[in-house]
Short mmCIF file of C-alpha atoms in Angstrom, two decimals:
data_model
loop_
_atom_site.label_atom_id
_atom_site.label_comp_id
_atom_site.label_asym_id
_atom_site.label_seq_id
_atom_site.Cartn_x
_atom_site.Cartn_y
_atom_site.Cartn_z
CA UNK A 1 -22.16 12.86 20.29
CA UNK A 2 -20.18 10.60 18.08
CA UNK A 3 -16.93 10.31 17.31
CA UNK A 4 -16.58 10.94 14.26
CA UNK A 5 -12.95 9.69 13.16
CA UNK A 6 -13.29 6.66 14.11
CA UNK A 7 -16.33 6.16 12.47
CA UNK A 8 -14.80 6.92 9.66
CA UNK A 9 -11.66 4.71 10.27
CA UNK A 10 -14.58 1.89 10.87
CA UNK A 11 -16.46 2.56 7.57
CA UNK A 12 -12.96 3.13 5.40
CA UNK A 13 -11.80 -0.49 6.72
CA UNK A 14 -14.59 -2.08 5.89
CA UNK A 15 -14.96 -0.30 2.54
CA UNK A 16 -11.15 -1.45 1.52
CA UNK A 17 -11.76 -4.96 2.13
CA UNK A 18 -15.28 -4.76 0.00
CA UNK A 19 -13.04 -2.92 -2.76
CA UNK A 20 -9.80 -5.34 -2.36
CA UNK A 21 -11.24 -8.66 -3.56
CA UNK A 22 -8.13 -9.62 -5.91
CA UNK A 23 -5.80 -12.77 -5.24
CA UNK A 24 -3.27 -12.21 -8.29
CA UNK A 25 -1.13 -10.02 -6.37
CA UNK A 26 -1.26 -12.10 -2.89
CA UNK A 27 -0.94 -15.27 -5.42
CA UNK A 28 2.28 -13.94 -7.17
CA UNK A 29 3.87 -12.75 -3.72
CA UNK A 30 4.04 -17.14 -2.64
CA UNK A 31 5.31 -17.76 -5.77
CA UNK A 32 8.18 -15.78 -5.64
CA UNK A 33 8.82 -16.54 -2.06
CA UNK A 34 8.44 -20.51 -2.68
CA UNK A 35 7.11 -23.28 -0.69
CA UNK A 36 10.34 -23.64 2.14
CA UNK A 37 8.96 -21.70 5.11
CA UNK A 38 10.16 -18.41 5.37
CA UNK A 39 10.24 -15.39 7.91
CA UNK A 40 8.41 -12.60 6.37
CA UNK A 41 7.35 -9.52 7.15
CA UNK A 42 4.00 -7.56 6.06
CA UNK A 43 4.58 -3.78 5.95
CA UNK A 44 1.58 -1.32 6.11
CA UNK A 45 -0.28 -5.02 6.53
CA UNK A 46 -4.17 -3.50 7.03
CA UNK A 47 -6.40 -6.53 7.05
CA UNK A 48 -4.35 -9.05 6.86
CA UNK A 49 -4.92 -9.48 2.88
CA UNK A 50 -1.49 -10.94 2.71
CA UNK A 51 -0.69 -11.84 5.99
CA UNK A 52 -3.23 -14.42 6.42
CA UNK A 53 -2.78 -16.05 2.76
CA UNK A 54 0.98 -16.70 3.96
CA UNK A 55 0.44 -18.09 7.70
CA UNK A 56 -1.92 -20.52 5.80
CA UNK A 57 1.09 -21.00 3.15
CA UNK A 58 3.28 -22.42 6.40
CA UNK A 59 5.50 -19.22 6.87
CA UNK A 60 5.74 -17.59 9.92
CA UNK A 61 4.45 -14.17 8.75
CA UNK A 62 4.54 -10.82 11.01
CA UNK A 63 2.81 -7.89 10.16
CA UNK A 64 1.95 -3.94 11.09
CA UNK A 65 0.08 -1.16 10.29
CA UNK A 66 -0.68 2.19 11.86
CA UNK A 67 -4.65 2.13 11.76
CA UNK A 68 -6.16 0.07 14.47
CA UNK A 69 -9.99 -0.25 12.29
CA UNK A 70 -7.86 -2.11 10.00
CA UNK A 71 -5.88 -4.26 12.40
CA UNK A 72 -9.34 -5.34 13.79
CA UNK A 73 -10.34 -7.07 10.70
CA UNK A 74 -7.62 -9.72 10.43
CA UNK A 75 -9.34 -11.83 12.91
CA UNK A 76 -12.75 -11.82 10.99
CA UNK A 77 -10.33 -12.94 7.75
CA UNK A 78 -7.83 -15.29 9.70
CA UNK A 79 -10.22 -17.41 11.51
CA UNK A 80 -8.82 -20.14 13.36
CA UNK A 81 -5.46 -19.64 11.30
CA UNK A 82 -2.51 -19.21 13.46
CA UNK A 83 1.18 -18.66 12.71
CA UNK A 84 1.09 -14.94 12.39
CA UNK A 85 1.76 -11.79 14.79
CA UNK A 86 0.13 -8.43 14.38
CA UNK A 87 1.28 -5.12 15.85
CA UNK A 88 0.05 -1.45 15.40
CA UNK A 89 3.35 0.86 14.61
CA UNK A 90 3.79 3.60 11.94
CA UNK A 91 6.37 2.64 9.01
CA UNK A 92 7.89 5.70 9.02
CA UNK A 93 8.31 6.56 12.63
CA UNK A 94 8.93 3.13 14.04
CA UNK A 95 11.25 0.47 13.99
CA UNK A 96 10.66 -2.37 11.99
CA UNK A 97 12.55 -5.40 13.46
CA UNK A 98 15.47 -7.50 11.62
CA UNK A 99 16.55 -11.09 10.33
CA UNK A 100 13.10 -11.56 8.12
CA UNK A 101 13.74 -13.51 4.80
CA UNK A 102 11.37 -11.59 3.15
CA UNK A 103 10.11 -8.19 2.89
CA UNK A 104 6.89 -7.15 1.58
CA UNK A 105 6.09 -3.36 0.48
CA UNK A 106 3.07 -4.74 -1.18
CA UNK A 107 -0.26 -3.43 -2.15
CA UNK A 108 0.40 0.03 -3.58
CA UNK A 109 2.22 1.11 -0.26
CA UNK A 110 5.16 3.15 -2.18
CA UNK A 111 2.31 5.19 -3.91
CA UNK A 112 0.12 5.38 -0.22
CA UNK A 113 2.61 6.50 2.54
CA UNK A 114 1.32 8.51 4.88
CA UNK A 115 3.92 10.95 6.86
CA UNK A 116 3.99 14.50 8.24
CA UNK A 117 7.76 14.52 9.29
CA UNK A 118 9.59 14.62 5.14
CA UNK A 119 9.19 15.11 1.53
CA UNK A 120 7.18 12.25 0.24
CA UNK A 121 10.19 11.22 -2.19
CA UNK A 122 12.29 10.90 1.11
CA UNK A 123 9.73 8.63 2.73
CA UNK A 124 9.78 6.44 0.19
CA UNK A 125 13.54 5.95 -0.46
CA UNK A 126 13.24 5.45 3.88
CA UNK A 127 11.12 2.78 2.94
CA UNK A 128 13.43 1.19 0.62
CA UNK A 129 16.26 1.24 3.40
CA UNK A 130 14.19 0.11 6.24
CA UNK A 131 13.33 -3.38 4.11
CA UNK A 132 16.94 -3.63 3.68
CA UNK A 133 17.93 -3.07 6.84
CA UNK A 134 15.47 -5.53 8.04
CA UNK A 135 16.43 -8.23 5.54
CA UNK A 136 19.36 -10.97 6.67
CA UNK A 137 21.76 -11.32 3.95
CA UNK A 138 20.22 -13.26 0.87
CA UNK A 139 16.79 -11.89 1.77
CA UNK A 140 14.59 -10.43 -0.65
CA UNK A 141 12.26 -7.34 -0.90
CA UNK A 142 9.13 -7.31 -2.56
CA UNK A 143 7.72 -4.31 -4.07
CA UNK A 144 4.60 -4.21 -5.77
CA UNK A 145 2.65 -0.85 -7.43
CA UNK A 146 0.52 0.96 -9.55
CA UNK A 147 3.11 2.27 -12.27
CA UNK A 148 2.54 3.54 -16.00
CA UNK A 149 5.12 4.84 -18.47
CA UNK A 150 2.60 7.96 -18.88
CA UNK A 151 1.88 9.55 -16.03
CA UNK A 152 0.88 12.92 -17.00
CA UNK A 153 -2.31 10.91 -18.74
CA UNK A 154 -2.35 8.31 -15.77
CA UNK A 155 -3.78 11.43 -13.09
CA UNK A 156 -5.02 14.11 -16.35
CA UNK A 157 -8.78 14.00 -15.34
CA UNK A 158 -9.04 17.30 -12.43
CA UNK A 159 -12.33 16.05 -11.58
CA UNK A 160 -14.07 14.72 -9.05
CA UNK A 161 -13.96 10.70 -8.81
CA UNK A 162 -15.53 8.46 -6.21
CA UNK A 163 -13.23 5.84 -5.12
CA UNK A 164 -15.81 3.90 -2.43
CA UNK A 165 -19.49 4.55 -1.37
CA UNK A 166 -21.63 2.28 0.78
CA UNK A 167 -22.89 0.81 3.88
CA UNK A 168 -20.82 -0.78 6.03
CA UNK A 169 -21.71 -3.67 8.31
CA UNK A 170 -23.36 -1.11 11.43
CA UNK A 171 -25.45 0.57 8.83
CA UNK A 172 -23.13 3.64 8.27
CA UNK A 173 -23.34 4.84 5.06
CA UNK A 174 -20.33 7.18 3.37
CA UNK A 175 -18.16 7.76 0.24
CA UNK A 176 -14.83 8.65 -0.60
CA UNK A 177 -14.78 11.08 -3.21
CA UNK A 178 -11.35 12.66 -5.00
CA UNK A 179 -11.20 16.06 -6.08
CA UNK A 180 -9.09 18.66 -7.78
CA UNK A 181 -6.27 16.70 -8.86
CA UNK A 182 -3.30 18.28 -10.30
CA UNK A 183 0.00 16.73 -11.52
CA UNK A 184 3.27 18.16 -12.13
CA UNK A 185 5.37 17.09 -14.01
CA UNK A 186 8.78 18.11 -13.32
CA UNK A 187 8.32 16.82 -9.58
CA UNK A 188 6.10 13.67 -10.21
CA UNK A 189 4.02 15.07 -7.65
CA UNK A 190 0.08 14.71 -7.56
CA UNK A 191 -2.31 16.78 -5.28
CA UNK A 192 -5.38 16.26 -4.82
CA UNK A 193 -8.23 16.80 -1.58
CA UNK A 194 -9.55 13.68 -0.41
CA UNK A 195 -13.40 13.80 0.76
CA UNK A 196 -14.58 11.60 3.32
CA UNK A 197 -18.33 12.04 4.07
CA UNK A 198 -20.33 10.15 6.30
CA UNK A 199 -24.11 9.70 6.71
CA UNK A 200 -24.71 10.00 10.41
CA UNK A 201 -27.12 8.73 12.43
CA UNK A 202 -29.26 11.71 13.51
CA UNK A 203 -29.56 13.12 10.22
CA UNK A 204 -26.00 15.23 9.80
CA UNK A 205 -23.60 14.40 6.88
CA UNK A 206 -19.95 14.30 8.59
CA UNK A 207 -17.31 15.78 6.43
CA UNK A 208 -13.68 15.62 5.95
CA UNK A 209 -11.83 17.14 3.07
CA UNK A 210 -7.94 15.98 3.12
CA UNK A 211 -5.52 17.55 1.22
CA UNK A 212 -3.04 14.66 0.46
CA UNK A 213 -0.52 14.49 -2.13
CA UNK A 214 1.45 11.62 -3.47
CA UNK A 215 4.83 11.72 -5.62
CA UNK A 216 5.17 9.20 -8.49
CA UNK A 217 8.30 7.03 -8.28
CA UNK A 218 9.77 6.31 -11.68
CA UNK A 219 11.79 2.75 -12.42
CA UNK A 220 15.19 4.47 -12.69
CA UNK A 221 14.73 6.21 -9.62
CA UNK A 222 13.37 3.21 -7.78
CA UNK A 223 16.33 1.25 -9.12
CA UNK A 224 18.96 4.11 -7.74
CA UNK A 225 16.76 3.79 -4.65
CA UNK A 226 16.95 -0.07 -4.27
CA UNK A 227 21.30 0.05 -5.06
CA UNK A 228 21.82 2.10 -2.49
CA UNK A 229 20.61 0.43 0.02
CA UNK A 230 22.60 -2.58 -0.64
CA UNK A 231 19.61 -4.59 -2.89
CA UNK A 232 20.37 -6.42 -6.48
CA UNK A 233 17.50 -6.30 -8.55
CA UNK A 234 16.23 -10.40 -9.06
CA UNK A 235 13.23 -10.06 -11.53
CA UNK A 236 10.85 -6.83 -12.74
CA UNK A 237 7.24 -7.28 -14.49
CA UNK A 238 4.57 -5.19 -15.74
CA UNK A 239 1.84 -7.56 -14.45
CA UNK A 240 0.64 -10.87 -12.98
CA UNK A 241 1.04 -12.55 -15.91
CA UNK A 242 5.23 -11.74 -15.95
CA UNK A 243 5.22 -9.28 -18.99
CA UNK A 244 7.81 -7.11 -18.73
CA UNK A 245 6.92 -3.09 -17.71
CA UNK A 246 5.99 -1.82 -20.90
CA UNK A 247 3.01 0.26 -22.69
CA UNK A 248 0.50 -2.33 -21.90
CA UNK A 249 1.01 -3.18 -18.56
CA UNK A 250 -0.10 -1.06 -15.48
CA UNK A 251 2.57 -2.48 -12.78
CA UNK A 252 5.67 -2.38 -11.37
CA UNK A 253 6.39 -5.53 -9.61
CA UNK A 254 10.11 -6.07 -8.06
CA UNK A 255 12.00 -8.83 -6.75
CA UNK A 256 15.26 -7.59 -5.14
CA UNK A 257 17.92 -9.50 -2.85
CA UNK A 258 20.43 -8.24 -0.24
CA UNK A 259 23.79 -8.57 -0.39
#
């Protein structure tokens, strides 16, 4: 009777934007790229969180991302702002395009890749050579994620922790619940099942338990990573506020240029 995944795609959308408020990263992003217009691209771009911010900023911005419930969204943020292009296409799988000035792997993305066709380490230094490969010479990547010196007390609580619950704008009520977390580490890798539940309409509670896992990208490796694909490291910070990576800061925020 309903159909069920993408009313969970729906709900998870609208959930992320509730959840995503913050500017600082978005803010940060235009600073390092400047004021001159640039070509940029937006990869893994959802809602348009950054994508919109930079078409108002006078760059000609061009995003994608593989879910269409997010896609759908950057209209209701964008408005009457123009000066951006939208596509749905898979980072992994598809091909990104060339000649941008700047690349953004933004908002957590090294830490979120989703792929069923490699090792999660091997997605992520594909990643890495895709925004090279798409740069022009002198153009920069920008990498921005969740990093800690600690890990192994970063992702140390095995229970269960609810990342989103709420109604969304149709009246569909849901959560996102984590559970069973495990992290090892000699691979950096952390598994966990993700729980999507849904409240549906005619009484039944719609269910989804995902078993995802996630492998945690240290700064040496990262740096490796960026000099092989032809990328000089420009600037590295801990946070929003420029302190450099260190115990107190919960970042790992990267500048890099081509050629």
């Amino acid at each position: 009777m309903y159909n069920e995944d993408q009313l969970f795609s729906k709900w998870a959308a609208e959930m992320y934007d509730r959840d995503e408020t913050g500017a600082e990263d978005v803010d940060f992003a235009l600073y390092l790229i400047g004021l001159r217009p640039r070509r940029v691209l937006d990869v893994a771009c959802g809602s348009g969180r950054f994508l919109v911010p930079l078409a108002r900023a006078g760059h000609t911005a061009e995003g994608f991302d593989f879910d269409p419930a997010m896609l759908e969204r950057i209209p209701l943020r964008a408005g009457d702002t123009g000066g951006f292009k939208v596509r749905q296409a898979d980072a992994v799988r598809d091909i990104w395009g060339g000649g941008f000035d700047v690349v953004l792997l933004a908002a957590n993305l090294l830490f979120n890749i989703v792929s069923d066709t490699m090792s999660y380490p091997a997605a992520q230094r594909l990643l890495i050579d895709k925004a090279a490969a798409a740069l022009r010479p002198g153009g920069h990547v920008f990498i921005d994620y969740d990093y800690t010196l600690h890990p192994e007390r970063r992702f140390a609580d095995s229970g269960p922790r609810v990342i989103w619950e709420g109604m969304d704008s149709s009246g569909q009520g849901g959560r996102m619940t984590l559970l069973d977390s495990s992290y090892d580490q000699r691979t950096r890798i952390l598994r966990f099942t993700r729980r999507l539940e849904l409240d549906l309409p005619d009484g039944r509670v719609a269910v989804q338990d995902i078993p995802s896992y996630k492998h945690f990208a240290t700064l040496d490796l990262l740096h490796t990573w960026l000099g092989r694909a032809g990328l000089t490291l420009e600037g590295e910070w801990g946070d929003y506020d420029r302190r450099p990576i260190g115990e107190g800061t919960s970042r790992a925020i990267l500048w890099a240029r081509k050629g």
